[in-house]
PDB file of C-alpha atoms in Angstrom:
ATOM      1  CA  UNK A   2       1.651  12.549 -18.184  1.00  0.00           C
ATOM      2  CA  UNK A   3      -1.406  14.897 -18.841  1.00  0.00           C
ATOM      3  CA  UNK A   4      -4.445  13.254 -19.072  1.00  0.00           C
ATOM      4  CA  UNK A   5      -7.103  14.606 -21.479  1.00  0.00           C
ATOM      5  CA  UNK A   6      -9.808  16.062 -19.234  1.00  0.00           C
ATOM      6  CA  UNK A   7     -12.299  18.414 -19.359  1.00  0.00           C
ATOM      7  CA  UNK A   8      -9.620  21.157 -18.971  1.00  0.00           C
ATOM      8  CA  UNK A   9      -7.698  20.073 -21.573  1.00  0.00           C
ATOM      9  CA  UNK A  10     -10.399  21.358 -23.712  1.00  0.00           C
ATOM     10  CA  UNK A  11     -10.822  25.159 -25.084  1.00  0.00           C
ATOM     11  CA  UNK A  12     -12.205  27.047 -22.491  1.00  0.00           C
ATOM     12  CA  UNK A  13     -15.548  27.577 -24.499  1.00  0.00           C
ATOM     13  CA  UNK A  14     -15.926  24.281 -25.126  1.00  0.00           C
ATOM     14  CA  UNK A  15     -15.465  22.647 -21.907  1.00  0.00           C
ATOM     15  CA  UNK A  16     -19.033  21.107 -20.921  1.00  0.00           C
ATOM     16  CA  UNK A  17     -18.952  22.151 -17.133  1.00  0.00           C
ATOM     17  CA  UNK A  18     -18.073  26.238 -18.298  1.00  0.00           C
ATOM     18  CA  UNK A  19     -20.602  25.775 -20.703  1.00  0.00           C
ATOM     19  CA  UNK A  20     -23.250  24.453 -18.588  1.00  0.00           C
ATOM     20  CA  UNK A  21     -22.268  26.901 -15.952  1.00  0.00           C
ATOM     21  CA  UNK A  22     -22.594  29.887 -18.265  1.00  0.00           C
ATOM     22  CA  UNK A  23     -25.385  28.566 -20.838  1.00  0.00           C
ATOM     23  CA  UNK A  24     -27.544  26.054 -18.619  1.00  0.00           C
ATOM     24  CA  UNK A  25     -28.098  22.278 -19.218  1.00  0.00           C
ATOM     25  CA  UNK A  26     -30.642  22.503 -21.760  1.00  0.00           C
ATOM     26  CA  UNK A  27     -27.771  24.167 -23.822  1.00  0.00           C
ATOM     27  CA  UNK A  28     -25.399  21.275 -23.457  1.00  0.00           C
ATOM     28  CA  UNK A  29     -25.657  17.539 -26.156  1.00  0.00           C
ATOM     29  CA  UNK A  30     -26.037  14.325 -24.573  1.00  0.00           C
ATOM     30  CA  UNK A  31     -22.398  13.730 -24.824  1.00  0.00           C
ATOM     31  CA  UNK A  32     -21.263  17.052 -22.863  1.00  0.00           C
ATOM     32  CA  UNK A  33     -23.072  15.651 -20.145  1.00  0.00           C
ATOM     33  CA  UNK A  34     -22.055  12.651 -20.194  1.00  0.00           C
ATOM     34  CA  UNK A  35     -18.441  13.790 -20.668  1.00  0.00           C
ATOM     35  CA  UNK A  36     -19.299  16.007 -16.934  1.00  0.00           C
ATOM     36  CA  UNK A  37     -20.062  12.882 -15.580  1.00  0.00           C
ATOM     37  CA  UNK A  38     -17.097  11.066 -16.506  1.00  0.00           C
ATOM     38  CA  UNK A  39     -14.880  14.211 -15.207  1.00  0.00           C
ATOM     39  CA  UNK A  40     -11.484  13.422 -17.156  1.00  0.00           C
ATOM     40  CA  UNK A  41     -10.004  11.183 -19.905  1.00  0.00           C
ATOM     41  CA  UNK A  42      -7.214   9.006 -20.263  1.00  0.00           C
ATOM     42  CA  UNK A  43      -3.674   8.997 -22.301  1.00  0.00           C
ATOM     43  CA  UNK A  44      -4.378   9.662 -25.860  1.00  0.00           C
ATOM     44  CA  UNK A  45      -8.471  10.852 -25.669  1.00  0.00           C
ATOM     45  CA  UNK A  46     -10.118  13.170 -23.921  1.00  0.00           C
ATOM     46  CA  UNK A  47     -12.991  12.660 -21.837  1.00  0.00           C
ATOM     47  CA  UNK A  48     -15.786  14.631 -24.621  1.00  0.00           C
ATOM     48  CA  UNK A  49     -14.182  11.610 -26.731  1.00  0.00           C
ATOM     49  CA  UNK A  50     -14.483   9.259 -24.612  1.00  0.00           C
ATOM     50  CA  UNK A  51     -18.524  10.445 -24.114  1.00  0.00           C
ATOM     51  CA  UNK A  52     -19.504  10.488 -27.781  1.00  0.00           C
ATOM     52  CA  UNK A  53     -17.721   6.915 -28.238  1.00  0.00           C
ATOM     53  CA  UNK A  54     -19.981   5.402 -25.691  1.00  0.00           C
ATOM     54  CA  UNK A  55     -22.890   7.223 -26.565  1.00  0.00           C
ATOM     55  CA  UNK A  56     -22.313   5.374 -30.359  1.00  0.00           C
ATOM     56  CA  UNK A  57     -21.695   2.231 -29.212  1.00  0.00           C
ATOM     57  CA  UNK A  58     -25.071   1.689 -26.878  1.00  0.00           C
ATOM     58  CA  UNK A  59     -27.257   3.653 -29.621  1.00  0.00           C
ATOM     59  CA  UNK A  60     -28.693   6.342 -27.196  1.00  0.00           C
ATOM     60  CA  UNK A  61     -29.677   7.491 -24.096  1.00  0.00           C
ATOM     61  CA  UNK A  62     -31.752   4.386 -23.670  1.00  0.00           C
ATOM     62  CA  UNK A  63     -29.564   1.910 -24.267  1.00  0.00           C
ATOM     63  CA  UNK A  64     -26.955   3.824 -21.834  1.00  0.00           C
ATOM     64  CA  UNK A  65     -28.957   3.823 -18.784  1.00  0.00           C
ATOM     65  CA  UNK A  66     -30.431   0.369 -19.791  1.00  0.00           C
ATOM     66  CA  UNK A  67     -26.542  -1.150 -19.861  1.00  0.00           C
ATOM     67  CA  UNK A  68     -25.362  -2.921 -16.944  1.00  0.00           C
ATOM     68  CA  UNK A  69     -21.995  -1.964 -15.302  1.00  0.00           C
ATOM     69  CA  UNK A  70     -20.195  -4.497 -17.447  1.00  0.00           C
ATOM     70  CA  UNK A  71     -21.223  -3.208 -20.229  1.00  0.00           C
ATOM     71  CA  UNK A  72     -20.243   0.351 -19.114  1.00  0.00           C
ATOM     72  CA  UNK A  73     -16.884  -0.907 -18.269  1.00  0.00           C
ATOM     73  CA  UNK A  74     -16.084  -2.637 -21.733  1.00  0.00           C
ATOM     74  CA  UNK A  75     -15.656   1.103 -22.800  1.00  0.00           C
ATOM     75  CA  UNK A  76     -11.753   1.858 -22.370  1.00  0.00           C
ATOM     76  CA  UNK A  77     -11.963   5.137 -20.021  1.00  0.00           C
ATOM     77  CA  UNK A  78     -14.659   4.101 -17.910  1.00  0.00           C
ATOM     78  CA  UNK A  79     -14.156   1.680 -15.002  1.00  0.00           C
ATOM     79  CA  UNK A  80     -15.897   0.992 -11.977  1.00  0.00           C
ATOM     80  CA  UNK A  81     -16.331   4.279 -10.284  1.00  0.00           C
ATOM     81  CA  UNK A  82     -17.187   5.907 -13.802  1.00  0.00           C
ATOM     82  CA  UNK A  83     -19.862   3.420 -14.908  1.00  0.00           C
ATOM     83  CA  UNK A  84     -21.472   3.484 -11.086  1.00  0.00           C
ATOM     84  CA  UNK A  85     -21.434   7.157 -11.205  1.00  0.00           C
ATOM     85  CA  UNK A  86     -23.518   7.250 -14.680  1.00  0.00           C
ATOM     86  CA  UNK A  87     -25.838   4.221 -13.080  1.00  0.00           C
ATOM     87  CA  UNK A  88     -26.562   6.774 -10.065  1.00  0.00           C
ATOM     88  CA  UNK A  89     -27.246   9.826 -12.273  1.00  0.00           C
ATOM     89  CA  UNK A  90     -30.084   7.742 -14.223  1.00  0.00           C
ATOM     90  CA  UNK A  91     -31.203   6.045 -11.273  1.00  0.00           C
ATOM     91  CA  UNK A  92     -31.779   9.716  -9.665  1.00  0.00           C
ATOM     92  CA  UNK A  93     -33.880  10.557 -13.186  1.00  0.00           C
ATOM     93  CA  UNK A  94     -35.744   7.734 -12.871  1.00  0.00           C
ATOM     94  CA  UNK A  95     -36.775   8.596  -9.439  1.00  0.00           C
ATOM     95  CA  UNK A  96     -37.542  12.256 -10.396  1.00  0.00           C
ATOM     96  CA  UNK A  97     -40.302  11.066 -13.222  1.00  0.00           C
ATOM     97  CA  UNK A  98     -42.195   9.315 -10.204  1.00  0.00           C
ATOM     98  CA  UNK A  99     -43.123   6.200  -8.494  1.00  0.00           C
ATOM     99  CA  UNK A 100     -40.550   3.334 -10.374  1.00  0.00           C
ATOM    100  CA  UNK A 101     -42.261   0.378 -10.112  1.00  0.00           C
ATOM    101  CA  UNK A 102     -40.773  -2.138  -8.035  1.00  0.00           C
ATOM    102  CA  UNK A 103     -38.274  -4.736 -10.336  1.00  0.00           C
ATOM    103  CA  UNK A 104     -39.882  -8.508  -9.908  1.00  0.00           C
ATOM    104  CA  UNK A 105     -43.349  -7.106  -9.140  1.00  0.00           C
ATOM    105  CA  UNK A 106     -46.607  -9.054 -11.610  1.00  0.00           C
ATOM    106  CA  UNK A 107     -48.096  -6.916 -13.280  1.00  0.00           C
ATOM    107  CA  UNK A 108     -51.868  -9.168 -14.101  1.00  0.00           C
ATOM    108  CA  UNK A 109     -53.834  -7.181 -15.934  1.00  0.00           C
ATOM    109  CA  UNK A 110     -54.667  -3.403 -17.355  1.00  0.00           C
ATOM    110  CA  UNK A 111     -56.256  -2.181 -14.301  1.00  0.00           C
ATOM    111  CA  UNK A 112     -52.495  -2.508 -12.710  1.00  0.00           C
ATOM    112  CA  UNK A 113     -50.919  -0.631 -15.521  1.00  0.00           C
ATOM    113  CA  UNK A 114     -53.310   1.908 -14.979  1.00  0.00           C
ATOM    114  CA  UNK A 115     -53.099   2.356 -11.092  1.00  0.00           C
ATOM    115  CA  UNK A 116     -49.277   3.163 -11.479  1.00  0.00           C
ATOM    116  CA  UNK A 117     -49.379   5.418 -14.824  1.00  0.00           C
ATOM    117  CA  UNK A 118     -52.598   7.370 -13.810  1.00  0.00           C
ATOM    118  CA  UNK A 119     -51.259  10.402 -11.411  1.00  0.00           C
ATOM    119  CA  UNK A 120     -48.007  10.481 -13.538  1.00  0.00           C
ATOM    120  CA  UNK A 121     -49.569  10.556 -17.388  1.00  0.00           C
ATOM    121  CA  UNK A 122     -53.323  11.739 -16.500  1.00  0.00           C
ATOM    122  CA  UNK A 123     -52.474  15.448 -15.216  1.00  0.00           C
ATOM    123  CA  UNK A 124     -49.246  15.303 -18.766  1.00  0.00           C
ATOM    124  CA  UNK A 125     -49.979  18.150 -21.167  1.00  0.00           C
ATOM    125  CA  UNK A 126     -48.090  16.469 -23.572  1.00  0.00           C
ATOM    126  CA  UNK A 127     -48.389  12.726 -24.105  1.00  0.00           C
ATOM    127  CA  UNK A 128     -45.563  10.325 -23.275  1.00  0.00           C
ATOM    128  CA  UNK A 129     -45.105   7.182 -24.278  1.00  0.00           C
ATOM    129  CA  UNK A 130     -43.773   4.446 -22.017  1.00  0.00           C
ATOM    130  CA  UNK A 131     -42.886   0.755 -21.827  1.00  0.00           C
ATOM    131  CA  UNK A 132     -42.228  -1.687 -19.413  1.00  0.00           C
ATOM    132  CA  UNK A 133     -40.212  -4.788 -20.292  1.00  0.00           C
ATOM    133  CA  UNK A 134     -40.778  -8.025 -18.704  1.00  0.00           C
ATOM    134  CA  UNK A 135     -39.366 -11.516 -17.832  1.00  0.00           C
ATOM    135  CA  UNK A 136     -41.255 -14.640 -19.201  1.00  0.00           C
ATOM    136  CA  UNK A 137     -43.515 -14.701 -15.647  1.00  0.00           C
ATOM    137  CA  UNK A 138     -44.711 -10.767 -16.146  1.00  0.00           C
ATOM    138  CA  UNK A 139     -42.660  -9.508 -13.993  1.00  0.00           C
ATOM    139  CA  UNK A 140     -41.058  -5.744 -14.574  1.00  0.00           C
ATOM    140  CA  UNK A 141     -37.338  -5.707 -15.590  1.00  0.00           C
ATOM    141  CA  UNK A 142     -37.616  -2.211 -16.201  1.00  0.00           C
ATOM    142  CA  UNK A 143     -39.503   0.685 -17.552  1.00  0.00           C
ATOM    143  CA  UNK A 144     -38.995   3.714 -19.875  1.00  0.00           C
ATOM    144  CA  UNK A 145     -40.231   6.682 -21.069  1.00  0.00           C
ATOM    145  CA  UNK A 146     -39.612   5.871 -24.857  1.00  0.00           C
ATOM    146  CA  UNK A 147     -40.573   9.583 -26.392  1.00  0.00           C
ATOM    147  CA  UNK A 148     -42.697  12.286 -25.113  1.00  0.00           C
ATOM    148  CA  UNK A 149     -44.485  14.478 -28.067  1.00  0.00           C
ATOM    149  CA  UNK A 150     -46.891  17.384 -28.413  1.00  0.00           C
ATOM    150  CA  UNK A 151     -50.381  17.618 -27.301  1.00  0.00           C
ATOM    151  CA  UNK A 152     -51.863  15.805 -29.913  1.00  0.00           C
ATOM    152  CA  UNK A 153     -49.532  13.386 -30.557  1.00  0.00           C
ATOM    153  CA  UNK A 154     -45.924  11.317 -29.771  1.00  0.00           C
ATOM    154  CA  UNK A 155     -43.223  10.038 -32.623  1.00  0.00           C
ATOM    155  CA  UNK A 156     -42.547   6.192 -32.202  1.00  0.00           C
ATOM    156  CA  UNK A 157     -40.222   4.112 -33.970  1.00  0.00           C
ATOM    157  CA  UNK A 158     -40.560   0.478 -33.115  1.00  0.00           C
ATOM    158  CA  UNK A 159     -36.695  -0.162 -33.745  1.00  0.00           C
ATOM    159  CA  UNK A 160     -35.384   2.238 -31.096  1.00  0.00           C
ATOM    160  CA  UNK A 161     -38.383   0.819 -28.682  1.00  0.00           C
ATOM    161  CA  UNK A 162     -37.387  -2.891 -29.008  1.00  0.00           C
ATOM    162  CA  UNK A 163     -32.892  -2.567 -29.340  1.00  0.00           C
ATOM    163  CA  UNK A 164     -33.112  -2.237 -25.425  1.00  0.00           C
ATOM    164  CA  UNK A 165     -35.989  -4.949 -25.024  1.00  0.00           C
ATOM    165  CA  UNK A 166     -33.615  -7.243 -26.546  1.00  0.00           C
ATOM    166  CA  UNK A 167     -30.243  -5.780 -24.950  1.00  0.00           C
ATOM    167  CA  UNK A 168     -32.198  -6.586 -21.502  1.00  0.00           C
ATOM    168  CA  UNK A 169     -33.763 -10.222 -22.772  1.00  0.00           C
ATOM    169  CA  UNK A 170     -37.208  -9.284 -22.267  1.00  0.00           C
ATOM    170  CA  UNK A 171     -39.669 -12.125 -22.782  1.00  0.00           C
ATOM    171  CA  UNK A 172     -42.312  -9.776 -23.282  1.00  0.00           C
ATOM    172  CA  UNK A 173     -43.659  -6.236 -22.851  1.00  0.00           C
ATOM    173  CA  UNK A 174     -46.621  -3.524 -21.677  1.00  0.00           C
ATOM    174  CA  UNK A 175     -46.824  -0.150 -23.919  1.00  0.00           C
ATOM    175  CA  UNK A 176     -48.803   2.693 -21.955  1.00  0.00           C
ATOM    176  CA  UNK A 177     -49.278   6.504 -23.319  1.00  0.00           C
ATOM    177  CA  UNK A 178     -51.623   9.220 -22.590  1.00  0.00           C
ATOM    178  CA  UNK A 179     -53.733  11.152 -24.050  1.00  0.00           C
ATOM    179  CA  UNK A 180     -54.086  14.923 -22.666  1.00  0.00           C
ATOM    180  CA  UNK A 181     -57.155  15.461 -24.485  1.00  0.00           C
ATOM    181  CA  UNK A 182     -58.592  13.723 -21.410  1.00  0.00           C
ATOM    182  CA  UNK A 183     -60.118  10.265 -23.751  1.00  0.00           C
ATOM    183  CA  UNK A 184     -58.846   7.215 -23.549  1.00  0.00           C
ATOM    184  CA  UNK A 185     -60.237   6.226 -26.907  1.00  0.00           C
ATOM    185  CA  UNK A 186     -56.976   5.073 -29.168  1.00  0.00           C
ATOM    186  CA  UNK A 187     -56.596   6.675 -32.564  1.00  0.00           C
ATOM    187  CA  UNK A 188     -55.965   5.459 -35.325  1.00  0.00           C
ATOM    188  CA  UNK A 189     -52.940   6.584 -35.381  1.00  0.00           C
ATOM    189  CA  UNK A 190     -52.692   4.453 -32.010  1.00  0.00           C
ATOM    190  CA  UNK A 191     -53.972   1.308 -33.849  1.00  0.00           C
ATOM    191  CA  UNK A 192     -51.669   1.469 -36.741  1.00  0.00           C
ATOM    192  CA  UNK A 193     -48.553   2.137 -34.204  1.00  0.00           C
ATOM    193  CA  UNK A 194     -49.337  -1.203 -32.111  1.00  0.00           C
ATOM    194  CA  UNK A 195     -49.790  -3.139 -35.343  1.00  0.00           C
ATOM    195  CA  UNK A 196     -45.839  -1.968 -36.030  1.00  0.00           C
ATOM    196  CA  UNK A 197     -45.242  -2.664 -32.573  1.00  0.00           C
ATOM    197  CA  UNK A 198     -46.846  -6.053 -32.515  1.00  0.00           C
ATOM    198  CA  UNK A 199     -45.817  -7.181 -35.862  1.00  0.00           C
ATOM    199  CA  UNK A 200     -41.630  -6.266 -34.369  1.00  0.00           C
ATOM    200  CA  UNK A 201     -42.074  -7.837 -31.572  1.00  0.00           C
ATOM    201  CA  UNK A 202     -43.281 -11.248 -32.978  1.00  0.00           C
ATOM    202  CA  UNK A 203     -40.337 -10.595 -35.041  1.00  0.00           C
ATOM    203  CA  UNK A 204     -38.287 -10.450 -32.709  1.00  0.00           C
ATOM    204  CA  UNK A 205     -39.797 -13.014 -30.230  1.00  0.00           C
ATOM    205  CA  UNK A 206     -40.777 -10.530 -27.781  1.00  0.00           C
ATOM    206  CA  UNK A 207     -44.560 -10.696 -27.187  1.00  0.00           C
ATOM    207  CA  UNK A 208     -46.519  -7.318 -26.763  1.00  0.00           C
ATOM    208  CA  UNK A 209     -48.821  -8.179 -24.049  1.00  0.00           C
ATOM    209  CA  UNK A 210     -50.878  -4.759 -23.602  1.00  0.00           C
ATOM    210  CA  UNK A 211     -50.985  -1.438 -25.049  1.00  0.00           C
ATOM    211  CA  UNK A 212     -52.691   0.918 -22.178  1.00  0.00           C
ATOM    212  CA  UNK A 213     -53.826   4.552 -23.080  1.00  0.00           C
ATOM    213  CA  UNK A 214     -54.564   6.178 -19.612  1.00  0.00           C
ATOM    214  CA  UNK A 215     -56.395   9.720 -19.593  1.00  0.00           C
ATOM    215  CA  UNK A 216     -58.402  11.626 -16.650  1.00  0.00           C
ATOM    216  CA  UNK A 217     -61.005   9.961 -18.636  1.00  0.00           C
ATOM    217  CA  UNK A 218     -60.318   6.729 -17.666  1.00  0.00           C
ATOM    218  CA  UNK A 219     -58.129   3.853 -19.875  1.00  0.00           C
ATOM    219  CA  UNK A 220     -58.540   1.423 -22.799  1.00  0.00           C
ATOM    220  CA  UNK A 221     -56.606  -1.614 -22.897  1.00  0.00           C
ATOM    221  CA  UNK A 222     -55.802  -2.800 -26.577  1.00  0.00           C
ATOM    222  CA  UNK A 223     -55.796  -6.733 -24.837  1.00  0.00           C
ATOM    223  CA  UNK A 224     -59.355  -6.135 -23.535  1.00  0.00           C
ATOM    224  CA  UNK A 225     -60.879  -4.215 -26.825  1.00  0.00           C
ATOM    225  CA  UNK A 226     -59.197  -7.606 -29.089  1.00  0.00           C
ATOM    226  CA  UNK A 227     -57.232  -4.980 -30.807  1.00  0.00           C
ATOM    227  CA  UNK A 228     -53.763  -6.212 -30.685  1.00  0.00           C
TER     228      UNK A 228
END
């Protein structure tokens, strides 16, 4: 039996020729995911196999935030498959900087600000990142939940908090940066943590901090009273 890999695909659609020929910028989320995976199985071939898990977990997110269990609930990927996509976002976590250590307390601003500073002060475009953590504020992960332009970053509260809950966060830290070189929040800032705040009660997930780190220095929303 022939199983439906990437060569049973047209030769111009194939995601390794195409990333070969074109480069990976050139290639959707599910083309490299479907490179990772490397073949399919009876009936479905592996770009199939790619989009369908892509769907199920929401994003890119919620793919490297699932655990290998999770991976493995989607027929085509076992084991092997589900440790190979847990290495490949492990290896672009590693490549953004310094991860922060999982189970290490993060107190107060000034400790949000000593890891984010060399990553997000020297950014010409502003990122905005979260870390999720267990009911004693300690990290269960972090994430870089949009990067924008140089004025600004898009947000949308429901994509931030679907992997806070997948993960059972008990509450979280938002950080972002401003290139500009001020820490001073916007108002566009404000009215984004209100959202942020007013989801997470919502949802029982209680936003502890919103930093915004700059060369300038940082302002903690939790310090200024303005969450």
């Amino acid at each position: 039996m022939i199983v439906p890999g990437l060569l049973a695909l047209l030769p111009e659609c194939r995601p390794r020729e195409r990333l070969l020929s074109r480069g990976p910028s050139a290639l959707s989320d599910a083309e490299l995911l479907a490179i990772l995976l490397g073949s399919g199985r009876p009936g479905q071939n592996v770009l199939q196999i790619a989009q369908d898990l892509l769907s199920r977990l929401g994003d890119l997110r919620g793919l490297g935030d699932a655990p290998e269990a999770e991976l493995c609930m989607q027929p085509g990927v076992g084991q092997a498959r589900a440790a190979v996509i847990q290495a490949a976002f492990e290896l672009g976590r590693r490549a953004t900087g310094t991860r922060p250590q999982r189970g290490r307390y993060l107190g107060n601003a000034t400790d949000v600000w000593t890891h984010y500073r060399a990553r997000l002060s020297a950014s010409q475009v502003e990122e905005f990142w979260m870390l999720a953590l267990d009911v004693r504020h300690r990290i269960l992960f972090e994430t870089c939940v949009a990067r924008g332009s140089l004025t600004g970053v898009e947000v949308h509260p429901r994509e931030v908090f679907r992997s806070l809950i997948r993960s059972a966060a008990a509450s979280v830290i938002f950080c972002h940066n401003h290139p500009s070189g001020d820490p001073a929040p916007s108002r566009q800032d404000i009215e984004l943590t209100a959202r942020l705040h007013q989801v997470g009660e919502l949802c029982g997930i209680k936003v502890l901090d919103h930093v915004v780190v700059a060369s300038g220095g940082f302002v903690s929303f939790a310090e200024r009273n303005l969450l």
